[in-house]
Short mmCIF file of C-alpha atoms in Angstrom, two decimals:
data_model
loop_
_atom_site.label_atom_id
_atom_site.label_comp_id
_atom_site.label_asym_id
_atom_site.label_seq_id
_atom_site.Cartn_x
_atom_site.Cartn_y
_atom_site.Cartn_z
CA UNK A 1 180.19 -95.85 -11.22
CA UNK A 2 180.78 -98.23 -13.95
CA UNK A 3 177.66 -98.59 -16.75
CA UNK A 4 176.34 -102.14 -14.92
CA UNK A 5 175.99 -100.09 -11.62
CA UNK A 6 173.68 -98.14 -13.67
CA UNK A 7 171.86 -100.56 -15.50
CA UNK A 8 171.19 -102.35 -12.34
CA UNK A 9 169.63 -99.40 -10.83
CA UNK A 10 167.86 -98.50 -13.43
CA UNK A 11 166.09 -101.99 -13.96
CA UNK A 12 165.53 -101.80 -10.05
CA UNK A 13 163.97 -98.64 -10.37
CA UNK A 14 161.67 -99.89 -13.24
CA UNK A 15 160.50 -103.11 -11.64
CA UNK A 16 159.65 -101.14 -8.63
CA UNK A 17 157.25 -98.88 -10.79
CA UNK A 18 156.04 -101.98 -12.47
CA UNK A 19 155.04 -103.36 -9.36
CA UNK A 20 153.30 -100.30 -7.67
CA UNK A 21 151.26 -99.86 -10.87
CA UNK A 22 150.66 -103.71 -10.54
CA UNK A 23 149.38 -103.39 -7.55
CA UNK A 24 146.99 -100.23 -8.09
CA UNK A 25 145.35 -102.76 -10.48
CA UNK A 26 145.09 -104.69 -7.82
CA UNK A 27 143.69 -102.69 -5.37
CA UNK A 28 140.79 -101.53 -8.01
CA UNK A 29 139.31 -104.48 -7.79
CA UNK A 30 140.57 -107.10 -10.67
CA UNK A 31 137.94 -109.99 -9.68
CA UNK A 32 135.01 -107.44 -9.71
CA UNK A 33 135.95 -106.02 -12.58
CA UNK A 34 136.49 -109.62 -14.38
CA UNK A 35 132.63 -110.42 -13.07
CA UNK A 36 131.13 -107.31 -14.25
CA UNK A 37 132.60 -108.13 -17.87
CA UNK A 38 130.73 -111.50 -17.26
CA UNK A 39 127.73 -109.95 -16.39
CA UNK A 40 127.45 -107.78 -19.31
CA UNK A 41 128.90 -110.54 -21.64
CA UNK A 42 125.92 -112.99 -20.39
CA UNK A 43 122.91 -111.03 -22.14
CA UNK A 44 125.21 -109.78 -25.13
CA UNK A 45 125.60 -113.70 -26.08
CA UNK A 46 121.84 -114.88 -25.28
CA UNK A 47 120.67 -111.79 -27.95
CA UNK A 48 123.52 -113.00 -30.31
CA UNK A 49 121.88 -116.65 -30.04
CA UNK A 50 118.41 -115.58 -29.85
CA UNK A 51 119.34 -113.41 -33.24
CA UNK A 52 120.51 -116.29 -35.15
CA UNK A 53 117.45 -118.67 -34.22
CA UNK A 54 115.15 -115.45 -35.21
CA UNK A 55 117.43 -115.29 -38.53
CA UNK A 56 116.71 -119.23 -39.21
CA UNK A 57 113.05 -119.01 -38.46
CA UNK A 58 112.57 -115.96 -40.40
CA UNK A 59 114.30 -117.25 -43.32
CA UNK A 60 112.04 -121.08 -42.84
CA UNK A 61 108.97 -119.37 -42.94
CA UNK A 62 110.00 -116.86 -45.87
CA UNK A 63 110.47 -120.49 -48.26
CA UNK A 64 106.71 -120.92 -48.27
CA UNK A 65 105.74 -117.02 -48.68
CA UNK A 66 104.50 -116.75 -45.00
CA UNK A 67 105.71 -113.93 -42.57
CA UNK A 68 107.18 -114.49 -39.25
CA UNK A 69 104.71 -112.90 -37.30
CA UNK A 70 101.58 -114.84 -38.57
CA UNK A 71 102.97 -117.89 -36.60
CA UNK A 72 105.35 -116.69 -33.50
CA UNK A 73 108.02 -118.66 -31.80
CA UNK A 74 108.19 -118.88 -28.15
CA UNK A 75 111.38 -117.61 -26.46
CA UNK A 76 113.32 -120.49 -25.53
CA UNK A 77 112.27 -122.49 -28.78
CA UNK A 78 114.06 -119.40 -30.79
CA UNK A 79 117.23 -119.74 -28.48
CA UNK A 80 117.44 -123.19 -29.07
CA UNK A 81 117.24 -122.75 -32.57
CA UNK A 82 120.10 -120.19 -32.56
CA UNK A 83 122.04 -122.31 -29.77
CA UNK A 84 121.85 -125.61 -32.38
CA UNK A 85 122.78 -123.81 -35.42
CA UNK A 86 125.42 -122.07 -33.67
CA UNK A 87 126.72 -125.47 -32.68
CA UNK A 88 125.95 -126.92 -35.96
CA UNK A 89 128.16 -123.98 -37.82
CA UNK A 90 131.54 -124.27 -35.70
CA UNK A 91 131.13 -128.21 -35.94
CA UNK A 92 133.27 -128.67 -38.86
CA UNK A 93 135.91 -126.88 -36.85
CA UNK A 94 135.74 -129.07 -33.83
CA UNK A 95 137.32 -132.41 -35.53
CA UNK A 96 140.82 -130.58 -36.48
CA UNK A 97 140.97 -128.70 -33.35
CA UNK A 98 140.90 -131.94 -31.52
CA UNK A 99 142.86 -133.58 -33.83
CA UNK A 100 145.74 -131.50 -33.45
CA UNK A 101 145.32 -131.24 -29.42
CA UNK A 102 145.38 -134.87 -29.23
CA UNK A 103 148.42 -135.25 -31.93
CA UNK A 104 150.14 -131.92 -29.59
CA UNK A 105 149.83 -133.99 -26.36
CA UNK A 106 151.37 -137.81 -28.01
CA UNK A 107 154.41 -135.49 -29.61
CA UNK A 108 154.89 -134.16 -26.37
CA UNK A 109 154.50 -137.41 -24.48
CA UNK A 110 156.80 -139.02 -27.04
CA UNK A 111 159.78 -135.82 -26.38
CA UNK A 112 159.32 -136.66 -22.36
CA UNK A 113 160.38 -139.99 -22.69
CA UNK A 114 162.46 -139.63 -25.45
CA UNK A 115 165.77 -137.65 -24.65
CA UNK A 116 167.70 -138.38 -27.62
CA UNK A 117 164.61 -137.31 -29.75
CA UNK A 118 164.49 -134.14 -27.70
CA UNK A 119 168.21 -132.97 -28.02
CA UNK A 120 167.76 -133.21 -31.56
CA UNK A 121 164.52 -131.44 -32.43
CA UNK A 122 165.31 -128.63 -30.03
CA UNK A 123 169.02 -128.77 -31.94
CA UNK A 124 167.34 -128.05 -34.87
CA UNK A 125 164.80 -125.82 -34.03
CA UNK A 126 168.07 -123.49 -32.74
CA UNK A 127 169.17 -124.12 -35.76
CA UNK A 128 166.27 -122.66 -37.43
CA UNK A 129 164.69 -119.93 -35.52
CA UNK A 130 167.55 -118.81 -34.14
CA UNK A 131 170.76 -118.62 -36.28
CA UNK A 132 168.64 -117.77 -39.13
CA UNK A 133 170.38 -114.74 -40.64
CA UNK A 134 167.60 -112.22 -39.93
CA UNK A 135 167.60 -113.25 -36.55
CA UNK A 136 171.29 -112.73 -36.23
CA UNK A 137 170.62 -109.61 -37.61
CA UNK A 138 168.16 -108.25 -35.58
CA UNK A 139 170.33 -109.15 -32.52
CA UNK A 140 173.70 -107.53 -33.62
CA UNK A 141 171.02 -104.06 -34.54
CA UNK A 142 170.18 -104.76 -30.77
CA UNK A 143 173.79 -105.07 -29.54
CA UNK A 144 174.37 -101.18 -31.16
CA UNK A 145 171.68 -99.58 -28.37
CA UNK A 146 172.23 -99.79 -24.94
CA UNK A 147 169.63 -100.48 -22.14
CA UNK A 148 168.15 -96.85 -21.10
CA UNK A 149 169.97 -95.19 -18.26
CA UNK A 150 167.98 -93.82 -15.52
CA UNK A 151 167.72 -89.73 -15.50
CA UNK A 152 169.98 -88.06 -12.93
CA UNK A 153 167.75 -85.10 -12.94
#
């Protein structure tokens, strides 16, 4: 048997343990599993909100030398509290994030059309990321080892 005899075996012999352990995964349940993540996730967030508007209240009544339980807060004014600062806090974030979706999807709609344009960038992104010298390195280390052969034992 020549060595790509063996290498073919040997990757057939892996994918076929990849997919039986795939599909013990699979047969555990992978959607109940995802919705009892959810329904332990659910209550975890609505404390982490309901935390943050007890945090703000606390520290607005503190300011004029009051404590928080001389005046209490009803439930669902204390989670939206926490739900608008929460908001309020990742706003700043919001404007670059879209930002660079929006500028993501006109570059892209621009290389669709564009073929010429296309050819070049992904010319010199070979260039780049690819024929860099560490990378060339890294694949003539690889080159030295040889895929795994499978045990004959």
């Amino acid at each position: 048997m020549d060595l790509n005899t063996l290498r073919r075996r040997w990757l057939k012999t892996h994918l076929q343990e990849l997919r039986a352990a795939k599909n013990k995964e699979e047969a555990k349940g992978g959607m109940l599993r995802f919705v009892g993540i959810l329904c332990a996730a659910i209550p975890l967030l609505t404390a982490a909100v309901y935390f943050v508007g007890m945090r703000y209240y606390h520290g607005y009544v503190g300011q004029f030398g009051l404590g928080s339980t001389e005046f209490s807060l009803p439930a669902d004014t204390t989670l939206h509290l926490g739900f608008y600062l929460l908001i309020k806090l990742s706003l700043p974030f919001v404007l670059p994030l879209v930002l660079t979706v929006v500028g993501l999807l006109i570059m892209l709609s621009v290389l669709f059309f564009k073929a010429r344009w296309r050819l070049t960038l992904s010319w010199w992104l070979f260039r780049f990321f690819v024929l860099l010298p560490v990378v060339l390195k890294g694949v003539k280390i690889a080159h030295r080892y040889p895929a795994p052969l499978p045990s004959t034992a």
